[in-house]
PDB file of C-alpha atoms in Angstrom:
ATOM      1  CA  UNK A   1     -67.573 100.966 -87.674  1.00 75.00           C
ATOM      2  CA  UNK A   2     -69.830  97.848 -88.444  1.00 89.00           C
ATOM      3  CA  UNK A   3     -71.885  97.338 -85.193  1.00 91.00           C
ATOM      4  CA  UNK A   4     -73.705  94.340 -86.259  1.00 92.00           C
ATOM      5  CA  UNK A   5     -70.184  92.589 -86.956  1.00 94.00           C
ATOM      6  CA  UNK A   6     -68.650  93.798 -83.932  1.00 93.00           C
ATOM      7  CA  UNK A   7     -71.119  91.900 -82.242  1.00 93.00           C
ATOM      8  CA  UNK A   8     -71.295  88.724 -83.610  1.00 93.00           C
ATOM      9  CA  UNK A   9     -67.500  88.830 -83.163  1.00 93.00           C
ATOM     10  CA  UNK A  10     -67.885  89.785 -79.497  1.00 92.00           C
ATOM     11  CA  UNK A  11     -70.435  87.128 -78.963  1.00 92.00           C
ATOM     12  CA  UNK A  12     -67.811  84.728 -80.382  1.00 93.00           C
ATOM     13  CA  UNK A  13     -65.293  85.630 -77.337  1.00 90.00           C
ATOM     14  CA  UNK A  14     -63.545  88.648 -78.674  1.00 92.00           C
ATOM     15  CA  UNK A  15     -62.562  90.942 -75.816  1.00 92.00           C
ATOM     16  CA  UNK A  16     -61.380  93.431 -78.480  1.00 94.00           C
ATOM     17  CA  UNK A  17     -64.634  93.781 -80.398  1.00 93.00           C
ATOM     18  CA  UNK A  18     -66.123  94.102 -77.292  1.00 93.00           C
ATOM     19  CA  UNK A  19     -64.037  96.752 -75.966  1.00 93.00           C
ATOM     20  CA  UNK A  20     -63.763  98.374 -79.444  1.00 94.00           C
ATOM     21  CA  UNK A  21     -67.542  98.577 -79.131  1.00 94.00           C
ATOM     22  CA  UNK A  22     -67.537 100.298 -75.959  1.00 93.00           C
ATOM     23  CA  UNK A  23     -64.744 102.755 -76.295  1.00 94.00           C
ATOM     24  CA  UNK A  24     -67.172 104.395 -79.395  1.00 93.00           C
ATOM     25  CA  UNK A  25     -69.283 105.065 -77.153  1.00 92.00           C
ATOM     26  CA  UNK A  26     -67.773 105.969 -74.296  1.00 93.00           C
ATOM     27  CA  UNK A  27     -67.757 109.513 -73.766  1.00 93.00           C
ATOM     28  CA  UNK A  28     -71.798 108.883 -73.616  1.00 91.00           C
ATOM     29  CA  UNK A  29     -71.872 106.133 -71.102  1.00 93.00           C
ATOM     30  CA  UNK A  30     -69.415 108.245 -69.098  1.00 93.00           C
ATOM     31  CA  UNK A  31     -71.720 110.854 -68.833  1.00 92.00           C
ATOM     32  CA  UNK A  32     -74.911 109.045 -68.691  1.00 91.00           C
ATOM     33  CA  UNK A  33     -73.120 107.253 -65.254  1.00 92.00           C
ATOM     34  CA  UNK A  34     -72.054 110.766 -64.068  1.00 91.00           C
ATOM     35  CA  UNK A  35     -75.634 112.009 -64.165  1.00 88.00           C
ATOM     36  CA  UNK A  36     -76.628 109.298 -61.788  1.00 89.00           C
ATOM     37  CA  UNK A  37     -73.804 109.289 -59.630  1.00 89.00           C
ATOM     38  CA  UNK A  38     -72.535 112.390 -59.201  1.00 86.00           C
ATOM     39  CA  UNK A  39     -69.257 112.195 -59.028  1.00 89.00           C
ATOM     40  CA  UNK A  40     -66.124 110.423 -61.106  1.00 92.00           C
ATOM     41  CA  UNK A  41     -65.139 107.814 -59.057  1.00 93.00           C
ATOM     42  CA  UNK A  42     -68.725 106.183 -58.315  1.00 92.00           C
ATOM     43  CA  UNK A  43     -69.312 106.877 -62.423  1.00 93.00           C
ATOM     44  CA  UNK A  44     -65.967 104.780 -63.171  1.00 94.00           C
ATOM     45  CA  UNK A  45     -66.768 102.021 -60.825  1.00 93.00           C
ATOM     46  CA  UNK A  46     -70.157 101.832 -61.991  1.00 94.00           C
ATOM     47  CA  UNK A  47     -69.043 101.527 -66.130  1.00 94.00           C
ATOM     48  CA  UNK A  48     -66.013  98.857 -64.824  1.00 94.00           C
ATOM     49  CA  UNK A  49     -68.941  96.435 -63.686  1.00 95.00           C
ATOM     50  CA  UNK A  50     -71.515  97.411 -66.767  1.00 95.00           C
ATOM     51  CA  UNK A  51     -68.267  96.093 -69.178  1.00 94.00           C
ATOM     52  CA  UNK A  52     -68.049  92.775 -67.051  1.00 93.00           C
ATOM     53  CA  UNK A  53     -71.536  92.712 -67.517  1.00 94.00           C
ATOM     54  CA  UNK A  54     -71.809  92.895 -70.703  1.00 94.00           C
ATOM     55  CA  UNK A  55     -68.717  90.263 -71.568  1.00 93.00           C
ATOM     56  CA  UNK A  56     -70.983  88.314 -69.311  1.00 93.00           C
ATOM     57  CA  UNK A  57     -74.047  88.500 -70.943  1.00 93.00           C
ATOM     58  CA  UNK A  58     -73.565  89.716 -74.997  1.00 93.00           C
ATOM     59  CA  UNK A  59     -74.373  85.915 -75.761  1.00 92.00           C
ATOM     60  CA  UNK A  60     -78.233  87.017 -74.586  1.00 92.00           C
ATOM     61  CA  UNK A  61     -78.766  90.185 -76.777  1.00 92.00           C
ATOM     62  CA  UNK A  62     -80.559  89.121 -79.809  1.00 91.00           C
ATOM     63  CA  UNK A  63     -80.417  92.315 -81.879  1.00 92.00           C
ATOM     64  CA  UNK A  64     -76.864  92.832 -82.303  1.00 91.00           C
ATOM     65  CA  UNK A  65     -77.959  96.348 -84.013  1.00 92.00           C
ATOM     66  CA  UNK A  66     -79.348  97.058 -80.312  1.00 92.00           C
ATOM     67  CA  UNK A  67     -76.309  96.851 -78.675  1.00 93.00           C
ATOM     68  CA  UNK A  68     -76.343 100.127 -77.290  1.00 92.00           C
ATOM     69  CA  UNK A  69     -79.560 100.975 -76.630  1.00 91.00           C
ATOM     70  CA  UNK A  70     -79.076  97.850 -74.524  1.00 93.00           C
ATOM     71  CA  UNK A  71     -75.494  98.477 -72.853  1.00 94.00           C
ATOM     72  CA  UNK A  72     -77.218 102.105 -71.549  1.00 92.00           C
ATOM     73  CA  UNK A  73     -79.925 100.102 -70.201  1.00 92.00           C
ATOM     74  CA  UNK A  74     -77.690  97.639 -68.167  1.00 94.00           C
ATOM     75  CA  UNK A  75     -75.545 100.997 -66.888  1.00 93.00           C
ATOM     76  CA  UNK A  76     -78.770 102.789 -65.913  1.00 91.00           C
ATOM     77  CA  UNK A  77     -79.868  99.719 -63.924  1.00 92.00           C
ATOM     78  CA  UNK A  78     -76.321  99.125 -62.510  1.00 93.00           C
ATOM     79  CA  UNK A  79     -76.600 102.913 -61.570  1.00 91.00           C
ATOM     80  CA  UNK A  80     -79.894 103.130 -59.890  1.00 90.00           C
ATOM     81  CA  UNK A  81     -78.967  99.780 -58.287  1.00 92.00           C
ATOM     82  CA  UNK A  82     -75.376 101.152 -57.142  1.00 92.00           C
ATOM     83  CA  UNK A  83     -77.976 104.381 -55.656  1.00 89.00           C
ATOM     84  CA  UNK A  84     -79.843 102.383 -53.958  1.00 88.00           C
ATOM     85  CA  UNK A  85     -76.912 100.437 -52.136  1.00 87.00           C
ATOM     86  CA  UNK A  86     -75.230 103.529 -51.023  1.00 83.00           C
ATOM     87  CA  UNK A  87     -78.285 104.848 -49.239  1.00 79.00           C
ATOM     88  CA  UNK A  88     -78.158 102.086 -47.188  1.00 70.00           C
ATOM     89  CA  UNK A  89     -75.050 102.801 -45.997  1.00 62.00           C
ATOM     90  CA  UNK A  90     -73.504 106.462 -44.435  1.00 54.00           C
ATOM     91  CA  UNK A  91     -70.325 106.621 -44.851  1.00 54.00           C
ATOM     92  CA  UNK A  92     -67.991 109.394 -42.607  1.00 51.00           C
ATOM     93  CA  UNK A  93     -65.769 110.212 -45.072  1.00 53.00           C
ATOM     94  CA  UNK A  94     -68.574 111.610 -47.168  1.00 53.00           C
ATOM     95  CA  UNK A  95     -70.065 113.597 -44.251  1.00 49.00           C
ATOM     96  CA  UNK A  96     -66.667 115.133 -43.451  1.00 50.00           C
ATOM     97  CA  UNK A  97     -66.200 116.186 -47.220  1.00 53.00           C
ATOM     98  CA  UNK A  98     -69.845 118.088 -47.876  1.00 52.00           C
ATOM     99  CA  UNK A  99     -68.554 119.685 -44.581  1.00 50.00           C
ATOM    100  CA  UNK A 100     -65.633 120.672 -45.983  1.00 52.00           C
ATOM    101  CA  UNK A 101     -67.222 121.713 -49.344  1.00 53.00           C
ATOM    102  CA  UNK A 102     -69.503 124.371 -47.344  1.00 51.00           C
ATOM    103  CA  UNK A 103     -66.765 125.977 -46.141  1.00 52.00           C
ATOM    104  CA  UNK A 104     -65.087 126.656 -49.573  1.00 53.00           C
ATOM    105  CA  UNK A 105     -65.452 129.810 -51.029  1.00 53.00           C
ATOM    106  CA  UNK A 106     -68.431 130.028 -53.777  1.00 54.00           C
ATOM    107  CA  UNK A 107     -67.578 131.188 -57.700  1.00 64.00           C
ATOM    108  CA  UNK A 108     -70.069 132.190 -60.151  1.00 67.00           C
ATOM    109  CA  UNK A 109     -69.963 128.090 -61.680  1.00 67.00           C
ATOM    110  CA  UNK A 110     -70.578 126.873 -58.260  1.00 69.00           C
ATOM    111  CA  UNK A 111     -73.450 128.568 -57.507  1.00 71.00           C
ATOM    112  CA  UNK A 112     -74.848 128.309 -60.488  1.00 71.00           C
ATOM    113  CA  UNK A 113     -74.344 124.347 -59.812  1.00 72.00           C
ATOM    114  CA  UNK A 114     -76.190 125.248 -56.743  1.00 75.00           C
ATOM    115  CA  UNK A 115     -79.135 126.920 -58.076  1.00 78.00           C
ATOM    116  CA  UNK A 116     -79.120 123.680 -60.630  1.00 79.00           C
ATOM    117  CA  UNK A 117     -78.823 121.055 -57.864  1.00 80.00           C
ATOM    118  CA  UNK A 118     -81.214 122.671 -55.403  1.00 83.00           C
ATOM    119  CA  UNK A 119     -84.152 122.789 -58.689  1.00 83.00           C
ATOM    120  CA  UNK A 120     -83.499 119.533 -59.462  1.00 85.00           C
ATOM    121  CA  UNK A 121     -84.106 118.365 -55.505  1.00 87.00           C
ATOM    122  CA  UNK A 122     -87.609 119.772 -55.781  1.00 91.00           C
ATOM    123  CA  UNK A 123     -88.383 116.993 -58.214  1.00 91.00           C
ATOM    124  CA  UNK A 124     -89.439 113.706 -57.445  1.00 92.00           C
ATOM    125  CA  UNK A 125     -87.041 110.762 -58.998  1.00 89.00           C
ATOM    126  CA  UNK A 126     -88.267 109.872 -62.262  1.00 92.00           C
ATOM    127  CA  UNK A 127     -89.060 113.619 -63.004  1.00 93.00           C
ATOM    128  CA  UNK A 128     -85.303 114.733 -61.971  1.00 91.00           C
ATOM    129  CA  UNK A 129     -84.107 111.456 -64.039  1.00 90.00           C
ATOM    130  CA  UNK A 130     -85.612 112.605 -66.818  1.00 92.00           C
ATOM    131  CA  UNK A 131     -84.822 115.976 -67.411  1.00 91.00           C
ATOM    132  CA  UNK A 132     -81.263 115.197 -66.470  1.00 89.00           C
ATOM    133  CA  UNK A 133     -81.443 112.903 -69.611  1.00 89.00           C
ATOM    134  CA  UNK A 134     -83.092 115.111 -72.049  1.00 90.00           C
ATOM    135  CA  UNK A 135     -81.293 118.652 -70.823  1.00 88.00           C
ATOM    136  CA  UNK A 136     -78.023 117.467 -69.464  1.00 86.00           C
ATOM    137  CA  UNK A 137     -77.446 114.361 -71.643  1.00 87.00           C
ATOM    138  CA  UNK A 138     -79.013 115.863 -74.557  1.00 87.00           C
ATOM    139  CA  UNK A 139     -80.867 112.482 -75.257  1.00 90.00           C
ATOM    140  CA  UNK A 140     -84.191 111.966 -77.262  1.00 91.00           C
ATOM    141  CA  UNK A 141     -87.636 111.389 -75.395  1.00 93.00           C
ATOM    142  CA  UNK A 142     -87.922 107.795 -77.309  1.00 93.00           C
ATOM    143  CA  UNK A 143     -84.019 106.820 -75.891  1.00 91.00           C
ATOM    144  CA  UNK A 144     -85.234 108.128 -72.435  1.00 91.00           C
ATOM    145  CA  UNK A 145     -88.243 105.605 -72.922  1.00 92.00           C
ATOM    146  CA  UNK A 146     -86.164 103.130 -73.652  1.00 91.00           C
ATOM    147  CA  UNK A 147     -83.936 103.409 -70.998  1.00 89.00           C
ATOM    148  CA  UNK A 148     -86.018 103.865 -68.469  1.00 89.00           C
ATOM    149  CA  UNK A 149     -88.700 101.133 -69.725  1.00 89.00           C
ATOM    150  CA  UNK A 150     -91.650 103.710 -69.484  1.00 93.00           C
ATOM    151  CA  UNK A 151     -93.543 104.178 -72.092  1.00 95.00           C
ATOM    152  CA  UNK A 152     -92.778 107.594 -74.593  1.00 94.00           C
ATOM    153  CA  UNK A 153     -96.133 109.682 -73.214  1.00 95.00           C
ATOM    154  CA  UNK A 154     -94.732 109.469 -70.003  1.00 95.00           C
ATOM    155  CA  UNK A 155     -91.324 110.522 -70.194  1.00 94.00           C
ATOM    156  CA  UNK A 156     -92.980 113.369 -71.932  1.00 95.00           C
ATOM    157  CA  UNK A 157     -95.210 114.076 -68.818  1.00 95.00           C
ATOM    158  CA  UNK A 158     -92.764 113.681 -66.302  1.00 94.00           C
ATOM    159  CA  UNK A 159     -90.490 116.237 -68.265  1.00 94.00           C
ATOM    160  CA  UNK A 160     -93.598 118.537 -68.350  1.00 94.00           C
ATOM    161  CA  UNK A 161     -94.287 118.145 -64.397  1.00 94.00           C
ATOM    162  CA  UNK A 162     -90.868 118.842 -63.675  1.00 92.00           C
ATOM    163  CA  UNK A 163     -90.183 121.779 -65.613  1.00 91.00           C
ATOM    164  CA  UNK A 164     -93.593 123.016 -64.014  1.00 92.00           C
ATOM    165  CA  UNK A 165     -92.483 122.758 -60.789  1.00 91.00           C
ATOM    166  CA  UNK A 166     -89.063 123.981 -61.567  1.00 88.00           C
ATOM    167  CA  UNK A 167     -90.640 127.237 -62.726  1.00 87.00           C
ATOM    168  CA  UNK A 168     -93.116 127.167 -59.658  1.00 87.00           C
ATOM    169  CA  UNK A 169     -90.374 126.873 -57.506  1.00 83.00           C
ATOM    170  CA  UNK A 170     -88.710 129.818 -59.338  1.00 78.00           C
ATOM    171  CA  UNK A 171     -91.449 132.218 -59.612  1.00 76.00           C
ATOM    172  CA  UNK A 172     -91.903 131.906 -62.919  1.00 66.00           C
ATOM    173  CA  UNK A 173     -94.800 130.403 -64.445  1.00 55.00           C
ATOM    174  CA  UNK A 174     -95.337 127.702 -67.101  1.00 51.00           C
ATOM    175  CA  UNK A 175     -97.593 128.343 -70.136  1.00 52.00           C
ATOM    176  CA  UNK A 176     -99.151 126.083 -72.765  1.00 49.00           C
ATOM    177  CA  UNK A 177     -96.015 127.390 -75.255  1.00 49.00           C
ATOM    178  CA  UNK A 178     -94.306 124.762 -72.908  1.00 50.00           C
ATOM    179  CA  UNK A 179     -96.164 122.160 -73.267  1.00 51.00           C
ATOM    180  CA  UNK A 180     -95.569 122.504 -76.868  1.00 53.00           C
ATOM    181  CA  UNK A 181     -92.067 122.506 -76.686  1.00 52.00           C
ATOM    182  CA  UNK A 182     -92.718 119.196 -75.272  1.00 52.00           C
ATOM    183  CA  UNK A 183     -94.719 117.628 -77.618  1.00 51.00           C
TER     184      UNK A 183
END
């Protein structure tokens, strides 16, 4: 697949090189949007608007070879923007269901997911975001930079703190052999 003319053919109007642009990728931005949101439907609604987005606004990206570096940036901003929306508002229907969830019966997955989601709360935002990039999302520190418009050093750190505080919180404790790892 030829990126570059993909591209210029979608900034020419074509829905389909847009599209075929997009659906190469889209296992990725599918679970980039899942990280943030949490759950399907929130992910779905949140890659429907980064595609309108993007027919809206391809005529402004200058590097056509950048086009997904900068589609990932538009969906984490869309994300953190949807976030920030929905914590405005309460909604009943999600109180009722965590309700409900709590009184299922636990497996071995689901508390596992537990243990994950209640060492990941310990962390402050950027920290958690970060880490859920580079462990769950298996993305490089210099993408992470780049999506999160933070320079490389600290993505680094904030992966550093995190995993510190993860293993404080754990018991365990955090040597300089992980700050290498790091680095």
């Amino acid at each position: 697949m030829n990126v570059v003319r993909l591209v210029k053919k979608a900034k020419r109007g074509s829905k389909d090189a847009l599209m075929e642009l997009i659906m190469a990728e889209k296992d990725a931005m599918y679970r980039l949007a899942f990280t943030y949101m949490g759950n399907e439907h929130d992910a779905m609604d949140v890659l429907e608007e980064m595609i309108v987005r993007l027919y809206e606004n391809i005529g402004q990206l200058k590097k056509e070879e950048a086009f997904y570096s900068w589609s990932k940036t538009i969906l984490v901003n869309l994300c953190k923007t949807t976030l920030r929306k929905q914590k405005k508002v309460v909604l009943i229907d999600n109180w009722q269901s965590s309700k409900e969830e709590e009184q299922m019966p636990s497996t071995d997955s689901n508390v596992q997911q537990l243990e994950i989601s209640e060492m990941l709360s310990i962390l402050n935002e950027h920290q958690k975001e970060a880490i859920q990039m580079k462990y769950f999302l298996d993305m490089d520190y210099q993408t992470i930079a780049e999506l999160t418009n933070v320079p490389l050093g600290t993505v680094k750190s904030r992966i550093f703190q995190g995993l510190r505080k993860m293993k404080d919180y754990d018991g365990g404790e955090c040597d300089e052999r992980d700050r290498r790892t790091i680095e």
